[in-house]
Amino acid sequence: MAIIFALCCLGCSAVNDFIFKLFADRPMSRGVFFSIIGVILSLLMVFAVDFKAAEANLTNTLIWGCAAGFFSIVGNVLLIEAMEKLSAGICSTIYRLNLIFVVPGAMLFFGERLTPMQLAGVTAAVLAIVLFSFSAMSGDKKSSVTGMVLIVTASLLRAGMGLSYKQSFLCGVEEPALVFINGLFWAVGGLIYALLKDGKIKCPDAPTVGFSTISGLFVSGIVFFMAKSLQAGAAGVVLSIAQMSFLGTLLLSVIFLKEKLEKFKIAGIACGITAILFLALK
């Protein structure tokens, strides 16, 4: 069952990244989009949160919930901004390669040691990013450079969220409480993003509500199936499967958006797969 749950998580992540790309290409309020997703996520998590346990560990829950929430919303904002400038395949792959930042972060903050497999994984991931850079430069160079900076920063922030989760679990914080706070950060952060980008908070139109509702359900699915897979199987196996979601996003983009698969992108994808496999094996 662990593999099935991990594959479901992979599917939800792949489709959600594709939805992000579809929305990024449309002239709609991204801030409101994120805010509605956050509301949906928080409402669904209300039923899973043990508020008595959260209250008993209130300080750690708030500190690490807020840290993870900040990294999560800002990272996803940068992800969707990058998707406006780069292909969904490139953005999704680099975003899922956040493990290259998790490894040194774990060494720095948790005293973990760098194994030869991890070193090989980090090297392959860096090579993947370099290859994607060559692929991206085939278009508008200024836009491509901006997109690469945005997506690498988004990946770094995603790693920060993962490290915050790890620290919170070491402090005895329950996952549903963390996800609930994340949803609140998306709800409020999305409105702030709307004010900064649009100058005002627009009343959402039907397409925005539709996109954000569907995305909110898939984000909730990611959280649910990830938790179930970790409960049923080894973390190294299920997390490596879930991180391969960029392959699904790439496939959807090639089929529906007619994104081209040229040599640098193919080589980058191959290096991305290699990186995740090495990092999972440790």
C-alpha atoms as a printed R data frame, in Angstrom:
    type eleno elety resid chain resno       x      y       z
1   ATOM     1    CA   MET     A     1   0.000  0.000   0.000
2   ATOM     2    CA   ALA     A     2   2.917  2.357   0.653
3   ATOM     3    CA   ILE     A     3   3.885  2.338  -3.040
4   ATOM     4    CA   ILE     A     4   0.273  2.962  -4.086
5   ATOM     5    CA   PHE     A     5  -0.014  5.921  -1.690
6   ATOM     6    CA   ALA     A     6   3.326  7.281  -2.931
7   ATOM     7    CA   LEU     A     7   2.163  7.004  -6.558
8   ATOM     8    CA   CYS     A     8  -1.057  8.834  -5.640
9   ATOM     9    CA   CYS     A     9   1.065 11.573  -4.071
10  ATOM    10    CA   LEU     A    10   3.173 11.678  -7.242
11  ATOM    11    CA   GLY     A    11   0.039 12.036  -9.362
12  ATOM    12    CA   CYS     A    12  -1.379 14.839  -7.227
13  ATOM    13    CA   SER     A    13   1.939 16.735  -7.327
14  ATOM    14    CA   ALA     A    14   2.303 16.305 -11.082
15  ATOM    15    CA   VAL     A    15  -1.215 17.546 -11.839
16  ATOM    16    CA   ASN     A    16  -0.941 20.412  -9.348
17  ATOM    17    CA   ASP     A    17   2.307 21.677 -10.912
18  ATOM    18    CA   PHE     A    18   0.591 21.498 -14.305
19  ATOM    19    CA   ILE     A    19  -2.340 23.530 -12.941
20  ATOM    20    CA   PHE     A    20   0.174 26.105 -11.683
21  ATOM    21    CA   LYS     A    21   1.574 26.378 -15.210
22  ATOM    22    CA   LEU     A    22  -1.884 26.769 -16.754
23  ATOM    23    CA   PHE     A    23  -2.749 29.485 -14.253
24  ATOM    24    CA   ALA     A    24   0.621 31.254 -14.686
25  ATOM    25    CA   ASP     A    25  -0.146 31.704 -18.398
26  ATOM    26    CA   ARG     A    26  -3.458 33.460 -17.662
27  ATOM    27    CA   PRO     A    27  -4.066 37.114 -16.675
28  ATOM    28    CA   MET     A    28  -5.730 36.327 -13.345
29  ATOM    29    CA   SER     A    29  -4.860 37.259  -9.763
30  ATOM    30    CA   ARG     A    30  -2.270 34.796  -8.501
31  ATOM    31    CA   GLY     A    31  -2.559 36.155  -4.990
32  ATOM    32    CA   VAL     A    32  -6.273 35.375  -4.796
33  ATOM    33    CA   PHE     A    33  -5.517 31.976  -6.342
34  ATOM    34    CA   PHE     A    34  -3.130 31.128  -3.490
35  ATOM    35    CA   SER     A    35  -5.452 32.577  -0.871
36  ATOM    36    CA   ILE     A    36  -8.359 30.341  -1.885
37  ATOM    37    CA   ILE     A    37  -6.069 27.291  -1.909
38  ATOM    38    CA   GLY     A    38  -4.976 28.189   1.623
39  ATOM    39    CA   VAL     A    39  -8.563 28.492   2.840
40  ATOM    40    CA   ILE     A    40  -9.430 25.068   1.385
41  ATOM    41    CA   LEU     A    41  -6.331 23.463   2.921
42  ATOM    42    CA   SER     A    42  -6.971 24.942   6.373
43  ATOM    43    CA   LEU     A    43 -10.650 23.996   6.342
44  ATOM    44    CA   LEU     A    44  -9.840 20.394   5.443
45  ATOM    45    CA   MET     A    45  -7.103 20.203   8.086
46  ATOM    46    CA   VAL     A    46  -9.459 21.434  10.838
47  ATOM    47    CA   PHE     A    47 -10.919 17.933  10.982
48  ATOM    48    CA   ALA     A    48  -7.483 16.326  11.437
49  ATOM    49    CA   VAL     A    49  -5.871 18.679  13.970
50  ATOM    50    CA   ASP     A    50  -5.680 17.582  17.606
51  ATOM    51    CA   PHE     A    51  -6.066 21.052  19.112
52  ATOM    52    CA   LYS     A    52  -5.448 19.807  22.671
53  ATOM    53    CA   ALA     A    53  -2.077 18.370  21.629
54  ATOM    54    CA   ALA     A    54  -1.266 21.552  19.696
55  ATOM    55    CA   GLU     A    55  -2.113 23.684  22.713
56  ATOM    56    CA   ALA     A    56   0.092 21.541  24.951
57  ATOM    57    CA   ASN     A    57   3.015 22.153  22.553
58  ATOM    58    CA   LEU     A    58   1.916 25.628  21.499
59  ATOM    59    CA   THR     A    59   5.295 27.373  21.324
60  ATOM    60    CA   ASN     A    60   6.949 24.810  19.067
61  ATOM    61    CA   THR     A    61   3.794 24.456  16.970
62  ATOM    62    CA   LEU     A    62   3.649 28.202  16.324
63  ATOM    63    CA   ILE     A    63   7.378 28.717  15.760
64  ATOM    64    CA   TRP     A    64   7.898 25.870  13.321
65  ATOM    65    CA   GLY     A    65   4.437 26.123  11.800
66  ATOM    66    CA   CYS     A    66   5.068 29.769  10.952
67  ATOM    67    CA   ALA     A    67   8.568 29.014   9.627
68  ATOM    68    CA   ALA     A    68   7.274 26.234   7.383
69  ATOM    69    CA   GLY     A    69   4.294 28.347   6.325
70  ATOM    70    CA   PHE     A    70   6.516 31.266   5.313
71  ATOM    71    CA   PHE     A    71   8.865 29.058   3.291
72  ATOM    72    CA   SER     A    72   5.892 27.296   1.686
73  ATOM    73    CA   ILE     A    73   3.936 30.315   0.471
74  ATOM    74    CA   VAL     A    74   6.965 32.304  -0.732
75  ATOM    75    CA   GLY     A    75   8.425 29.235  -2.445
76  ATOM    76    CA   ASN     A    76   5.190 28.539  -4.299
77  ATOM    77    CA   VAL     A    77   4.790 32.183  -5.283
78  ATOM    78    CA   LEU     A    78   8.259 32.084  -6.841
79  ATOM    79    CA   LEU     A    79   7.416 28.750  -8.498
80  ATOM    80    CA   ILE     A    80   4.396 30.158 -10.297
81  ATOM    81    CA   GLU     A    81   6.310 33.332 -11.221
82  ATOM    82    CA   ALA     A    82   9.074 31.180 -12.721
83  ATOM    83    CA   MET     A    83   6.511 29.164 -14.665
84  ATOM    84    CA   GLU     A    84   5.505 32.327 -16.488
85  ATOM    85    CA   LYS     A    85   9.029 32.512 -17.906
86  ATOM    86    CA   LEU     A    86  10.116 28.866 -18.218
87  ATOM    87    CA   SER     A    87   8.584 25.560 -19.228
88  ATOM    88    CA   ALA     A    88   6.626 23.542 -16.693
89  ATOM    89    CA   GLY     A    89   9.022 20.606 -17.101
90  ATOM    90    CA   ILE     A    90  12.086 22.646 -16.140
91  ATOM    91    CA   CYS     A    91  10.373 24.395 -13.227
92  ATOM    92    CA   SER     A    92   8.831 21.258 -11.795
93  ATOM    93    CA   THR     A    93  12.093 19.304 -11.992
94  ATOM    94    CA   ILE     A    94  14.264 21.966 -10.337
95  ATOM    95    CA   TYR     A    95  11.621 22.543  -7.664
96  ATOM    96    CA   ARG     A    96  11.569 18.817  -6.838
97  ATOM    97    CA   LEU     A    97  15.381 18.782  -6.686
98  ATOM    98    CA   ASN     A    98  15.191 20.771  -3.449
99  ATOM    99    CA   LEU     A    99  16.899 17.765  -1.820
100 ATOM   100    CA   ILE     A   100  20.229 19.250  -2.951
101 ATOM   101    CA   PHE     A   101  19.630 22.059  -0.460
102 ATOM   102    CA   VAL     A   102  18.145 19.744   2.165
103 ATOM   103    CA   VAL     A   103  21.355 17.684   2.335
104 ATOM   104    CA   PRO     A   104  23.723 20.537   3.345
105 ATOM   105    CA   GLY     A   105  20.975 21.976   5.550
106 ATOM   106    CA   ALA     A   106  20.655 18.671   7.377
107 ATOM   107    CA   MET     A   107  24.428 18.595   7.834
108 ATOM   108    CA   LEU     A   108  24.467 22.122   9.218
109 ATOM   109    CA   PHE     A   109  21.438 21.986  11.499
110 ATOM   110    CA   PHE     A   110  21.069 18.313  12.391
111 ATOM   111    CA   GLY     A   111  24.651 17.065  12.288
112 ATOM   112    CA   GLU     A   112  23.984 14.561   9.494
113 ATOM   113    CA   ARG     A   113  26.966 13.314   7.494
114 ATOM   114    CA   LEU     A   114  27.377 13.544   3.735
115 ATOM   115    CA   THR     A   115  27.565 10.059   2.233
116 ATOM   116    CA   PRO     A   116  29.172  9.246  -1.150
117 ATOM   117    CA   MET     A   117  25.705  8.523  -2.570
118 ATOM   118    CA   GLN     A   118  24.412 11.911  -1.417
119 ATOM   119    CA   LEU     A   119  27.457 13.651  -2.898
120 ATOM   120    CA   ALA     A   120  26.804 11.907  -6.212
121 ATOM   121    CA   GLY     A   121  23.140 12.934  -5.990
122 ATOM   122    CA   VAL     A   122  23.941 16.578  -5.311
123 ATOM   123    CA   THR     A   123  26.438 16.582  -8.199
124 ATOM   124    CA   ALA     A   124  23.853 15.108 -10.577
125 ATOM   125    CA   ALA     A   125  21.269 17.682  -9.434
126 ATOM   126    CA   VAL     A   126  23.652 20.588 -10.016
127 ATOM   127    CA   LEU     A   127  24.425 19.194 -13.471
128 ATOM   128    CA   ALA     A   128  20.677 18.978 -14.160
129 ATOM   129    CA   ILE     A   129  20.247 22.665 -13.306
130 ATOM   130    CA   VAL     A   130  23.190 23.592 -15.552
131 ATOM   131    CA   LEU     A   131  21.683 21.609 -18.446
132 ATOM   132    CA   PHE     A   132  18.288 23.253 -17.889
133 ATOM   133    CA   SER     A   133  20.010 26.623 -18.011
134 ATOM   134    CA   PHE     A   134  21.339 25.808 -21.480
135 ATOM   135    CA   SER     A   135  17.852 24.660 -22.490
136 ATOM   136    CA   ALA     A   136  16.216 27.818 -21.169
137 ATOM   137    CA   MET     A   137  18.688 30.106 -22.950
138 ATOM   138    CA   SER     A   138  17.327 29.006 -26.307
139 ATOM   139    CA   GLY     A   139  14.555 31.587 -25.804
140 ATOM   140    CA   ASP     A   140  14.557 35.132 -24.427
141 ATOM   141    CA   LYS     A   141  17.819 35.264 -22.417
142 ATOM   142    CA   LYS     A   142  16.795 37.991 -19.969
143 ATOM   143    CA   SER     A   143  13.495 36.289 -19.184
144 ATOM   144    CA   SER     A   144  15.221 32.901 -18.942
145 ATOM   145    CA   VAL     A   145  17.847 34.152 -16.475
146 ATOM   146    CA   THR     A   146  15.121 35.685 -14.318
147 ATOM   147    CA   GLY     A   147  13.133 32.450 -14.467
148 ATOM   148    CA   MET     A   148  16.144 30.348 -13.468
149 ATOM   149    CA   VAL     A   149  16.901 32.613 -10.497
150 ATOM   150    CA   LEU     A   150  13.269 32.429  -9.398
151 ATOM   151    CA   ILE     A   151  12.962 28.645  -9.637
152 ATOM   152    CA   VAL     A   152  16.288 27.913  -7.915
153 ATOM   153    CA   THR     A   153  15.279 30.269  -5.099
154 ATOM   154    CA   ALA     A   154  11.888 28.551  -4.921
155 ATOM   155    CA   SER     A   155  13.646 25.189  -4.620
156 ATOM   156    CA   LEU     A   156  15.807 26.570  -1.799
157 ATOM   157    CA   LEU     A   157  12.718 27.788   0.054
158 ATOM   158    CA   ARG     A   158  11.030 24.418  -0.447
159 ATOM   159    CA   ALA     A   159  14.063 22.858   1.209
160 ATOM   160    CA   GLY     A   160  13.658 25.323   4.069
161 ATOM   161    CA   MET     A   161  10.096 24.120   4.508
162 ATOM   162    CA   GLY     A   162  11.252 20.508   4.620
163 ATOM   163    CA   LEU     A   163  13.924 21.264   7.223
164 ATOM   164    CA   SER     A   164  11.355 23.184   9.283
165 ATOM   165    CA   TYR     A   165   9.076 20.147   9.208
166 ATOM   166    CA   LYS     A   166  11.920 17.900  10.349
167 ATOM   167    CA   GLN     A   167  12.749 20.189  13.261
168 ATOM   168    CA   SER     A   168   9.086 20.471  14.215
169 ATOM   169    CA   PHE     A   169   8.726 16.688  14.354
170 ATOM   170    CA   LEU     A   170  11.822 16.504  16.572
171 ATOM   171    CA   CYS     A   171  10.015 18.957  18.852
172 ATOM   172    CA   GLY     A   172   6.914 16.780  18.973
173 ATOM   173    CA   VAL     A   173   4.682 18.902  16.733
174 ATOM   174    CA   GLU     A   174   1.819 17.088  14.979
175 ATOM   175    CA   GLU     A   175   1.782 17.212  11.145
176 ATOM   176    CA   PRO     A   176  -1.914 18.231  10.777
177 ATOM   177    CA   ALA     A   177  -1.290 21.308  12.941
178 ATOM   178    CA   LEU     A   178   1.666 22.289  10.744
179 ATOM   179    CA   VAL     A   179  -0.367 21.879   7.560
180 ATOM   180    CA   PHE     A   180  -3.232 23.875   9.104
181 ATOM   181    CA   ILE     A   181  -0.850 26.773   9.824
182 ATOM   182    CA   ASN     A   182   0.584 26.434   6.309
183 ATOM   183    CA   GLY     A   183  -2.925 26.864   4.934
184 ATOM   184    CA   LEU     A   184  -3.383 30.027   6.985
185 ATOM   185    CA   PHE     A   185  -0.109 31.412   5.614
186 ATOM   186    CA   TRP     A   186  -1.293 30.693   2.073
187 ATOM   187    CA   ALA     A   187  -4.643 32.350   2.763
188 ATOM   188    CA   VAL     A   188  -3.137 35.526   4.241
189 ATOM   189    CA   GLY     A   189   0.050 35.505   2.182
190 ATOM   190    CA   GLY     A   190  -1.960 35.222  -1.009
191 ATOM   191    CA   LEU     A   191  -3.839 38.413  -0.159
192 ATOM   192    CA   ILE     A   192  -0.558 40.210   0.588
193 ATOM   193    CA   TYR     A   193   0.829 38.942  -2.713
194 ATOM   194    CA   ALA     A   194  -2.273 40.251  -4.497
195 ATOM   195    CA   LEU     A   195  -1.812 43.693  -2.949
196 ATOM   196    CA   LEU     A   196   1.863 43.814  -3.901
197 ATOM   197    CA   LYS     A   197   1.426 42.502  -7.455
198 ATOM   198    CA   ASP     A   198  -2.000 43.819  -8.451
199 ATOM   199    CA   GLY     A   199  -2.244 46.857  -6.190
200 ATOM   200    CA   LYS     A   200  -5.564 45.615  -4.859
201 ATOM   201    CA   ILE     A   201  -7.446 42.465  -3.905
202 ATOM   202    CA   LYS     A   202  -9.721 41.596  -6.794
203 ATOM   203    CA   CYS     A   203 -12.968 39.728  -6.375
204 ATOM   204    CA   PRO     A   204 -12.220 36.291  -7.847
205 ATOM   205    CA   ASP     A   205 -13.883 35.443 -11.139
206 ATOM   206    CA   ALA     A   206 -15.229 31.996 -11.952
207 ATOM   207    CA   PRO     A   207 -12.020 30.700 -13.654
208 ATOM   208    CA   THR     A   208  -9.882 31.769 -10.675
209 ATOM   209    CA   VAL     A   209 -12.227 30.043  -8.232
210 ATOM   210    CA   GLY     A   210 -12.236 26.939 -10.425
211 ATOM   211    CA   PHE     A   211  -8.459 26.739 -10.774
212 ATOM   212    CA   SER     A   212  -7.809 27.432  -7.083
213 ATOM   213    CA   THR     A   213 -10.451 24.962  -5.883
214 ATOM   214    CA   ILE     A   214  -9.061 22.167  -8.038
215 ATOM   215    CA   SER     A   215  -5.504 23.022  -6.989
216 ATOM   216    CA   GLY     A   216  -6.555 23.178  -3.330
217 ATOM   217    CA   LEU     A   217  -7.950 19.660  -3.539
218 ATOM   218    CA   PHE     A   218  -4.780 18.357  -5.177
219 ATOM   219    CA   VAL     A   219  -2.578 20.085  -2.581
220 ATOM   220    CA   SER     A   220  -4.683 18.431   0.117
221 ATOM   221    CA   GLY     A   221  -4.236 15.135  -1.714
222 ATOM   222    CA   ILE     A   222  -0.458 15.597  -1.694
223 ATOM   223    CA   VAL     A   223  -0.491 16.062   2.080
224 ATOM   224    CA   PHE     A   224  -2.886 13.160   2.698
225 ATOM   225    CA   PHE     A   225  -1.151 10.591   0.486
226 ATOM   226    CA   MET     A   226   2.320 11.638   1.650
227 ATOM   227    CA   ALA     A   227   1.311 11.061   5.267
228 ATOM   228    CA   LYS     A   228  -0.294  7.705   4.426
229 ATOM   229    CA   SER     A   229   2.733  6.536   2.432
230 ATOM   230    CA   LEU     A   230   5.130  7.466   5.232
231 ATOM   231    CA   GLN     A   231   2.981  5.584   7.719
232 ATOM   232    CA   ALA     A   232   2.959  2.457   5.543
233 ATOM   233    CA   GLY     A   233   6.506  2.334   4.152
234 ATOM   234    CA   ALA     A   234  10.129  3.429   4.346
235 ATOM   235    CA   ALA     A   235  10.664  7.158   3.967
236 ATOM   236    CA   GLY     A   236  13.546  6.750   1.513
237 ATOM   237    CA   VAL     A   237  11.410  4.727  -0.871
238 ATOM   238    CA   VAL     A   238   8.131  6.654  -0.767
239 ATOM   239    CA   LEU     A   239   9.746 10.115  -0.813
240 ATOM   240    CA   SER     A   240  11.900  9.234  -3.814
241 ATOM   241    CA   ILE     A   241   8.799  8.028  -5.692
242 ATOM   242    CA   ALA     A   242   6.819 11.154  -4.782
243 ATOM   243    CA   GLN     A   243   9.674 13.433  -5.882
244 ATOM   244    CA   MET     A   244   9.491 11.950  -9.391
245 ATOM   245    CA   SER     A   245   6.289 13.926  -9.979
246 ATOM   246    CA   PHE     A   246   8.130 16.195 -12.407
247 ATOM   247    CA   LEU     A   247   7.974 13.357 -14.947
248 ATOM   248    CA   GLY     A   248   4.177 13.500 -14.834
249 ATOM   249    CA   THR     A   249   4.198 17.289 -15.154
250 ATOM   250    CA   LEU     A   250   6.562 17.036 -18.105
251 ATOM   251    CA   LEU     A   251   4.343 14.475 -19.821
252 ATOM   252    CA   LEU     A   252   1.238 16.629 -19.337
253 ATOM   253    CA   SER     A   253   3.087 19.684 -20.664
254 ATOM   254    CA   VAL     A   254   4.317 17.862 -23.758
255 ATOM   255    CA   ILE     A   255   0.848 16.472 -24.521
256 ATOM   256    CA   PHE     A   256  -1.332 19.497 -23.769
257 ATOM   257    CA   LEU     A   257   1.015 22.504 -24.036
258 ATOM   258    CA   LYS     A   258   3.184 21.103 -26.832
259 ATOM   259    CA   GLU     A   259   6.388 21.827 -24.911
260 ATOM   260    CA   LYS     A   260   9.434 20.707 -26.875
261 ATOM   261    CA   LEU     A   261  11.819 18.009 -25.689
262 ATOM   262    CA   GLU     A   262  15.274 18.995 -26.919
263 ATOM   263    CA   LYS     A   263  18.610 17.439 -25.982
264 ATOM   264    CA   PHE     A   264  19.519 19.664 -23.010
265 ATOM   265    CA   LYS     A   265  16.095 19.240 -21.421
266 ATOM   266    CA   ILE     A   266  16.161 15.460 -21.873
267 ATOM   267    CA   ALA     A   267  19.667 15.301 -20.397
268 ATOM   268    CA   GLY     A   268  18.549 17.513 -17.502
269 ATOM   269    CA   ILE     A   269  15.575 15.260 -16.769
270 ATOM   270    CA   ALA     A   270  17.850 12.210 -16.796
271 ATOM   271    CA   CYS     A   271  20.235 13.890 -14.351
272 ATOM   272    CA   GLY     A   272  17.277 14.872 -12.161
273 ATOM   273    CA   ILE     A   273  16.097 11.260 -11.966
274 ATOM   274    CA   THR     A   274  19.635 10.111 -11.185
275 ATOM   275    CA   ALA     A   275  19.986 12.749  -8.468
276 ATOM   276    CA   ILE     A   276  16.811 11.721  -6.668
277 ATOM   277    CA   LEU     A   277  17.719  8.034  -6.839
278 ATOM   278    CA   PHE     A   278  21.185  8.664  -5.382
279 ATOM   279    CA   LEU     A   279  19.829 10.971  -2.678
280 ATOM   280    CA   ALA     A   280  17.193  8.408  -1.757
281 ATOM   281    CA   LEU     A   281  19.744  5.600  -1.490
282 ATOM   282    CA   LYS     A   282  22.062  7.699   0.739
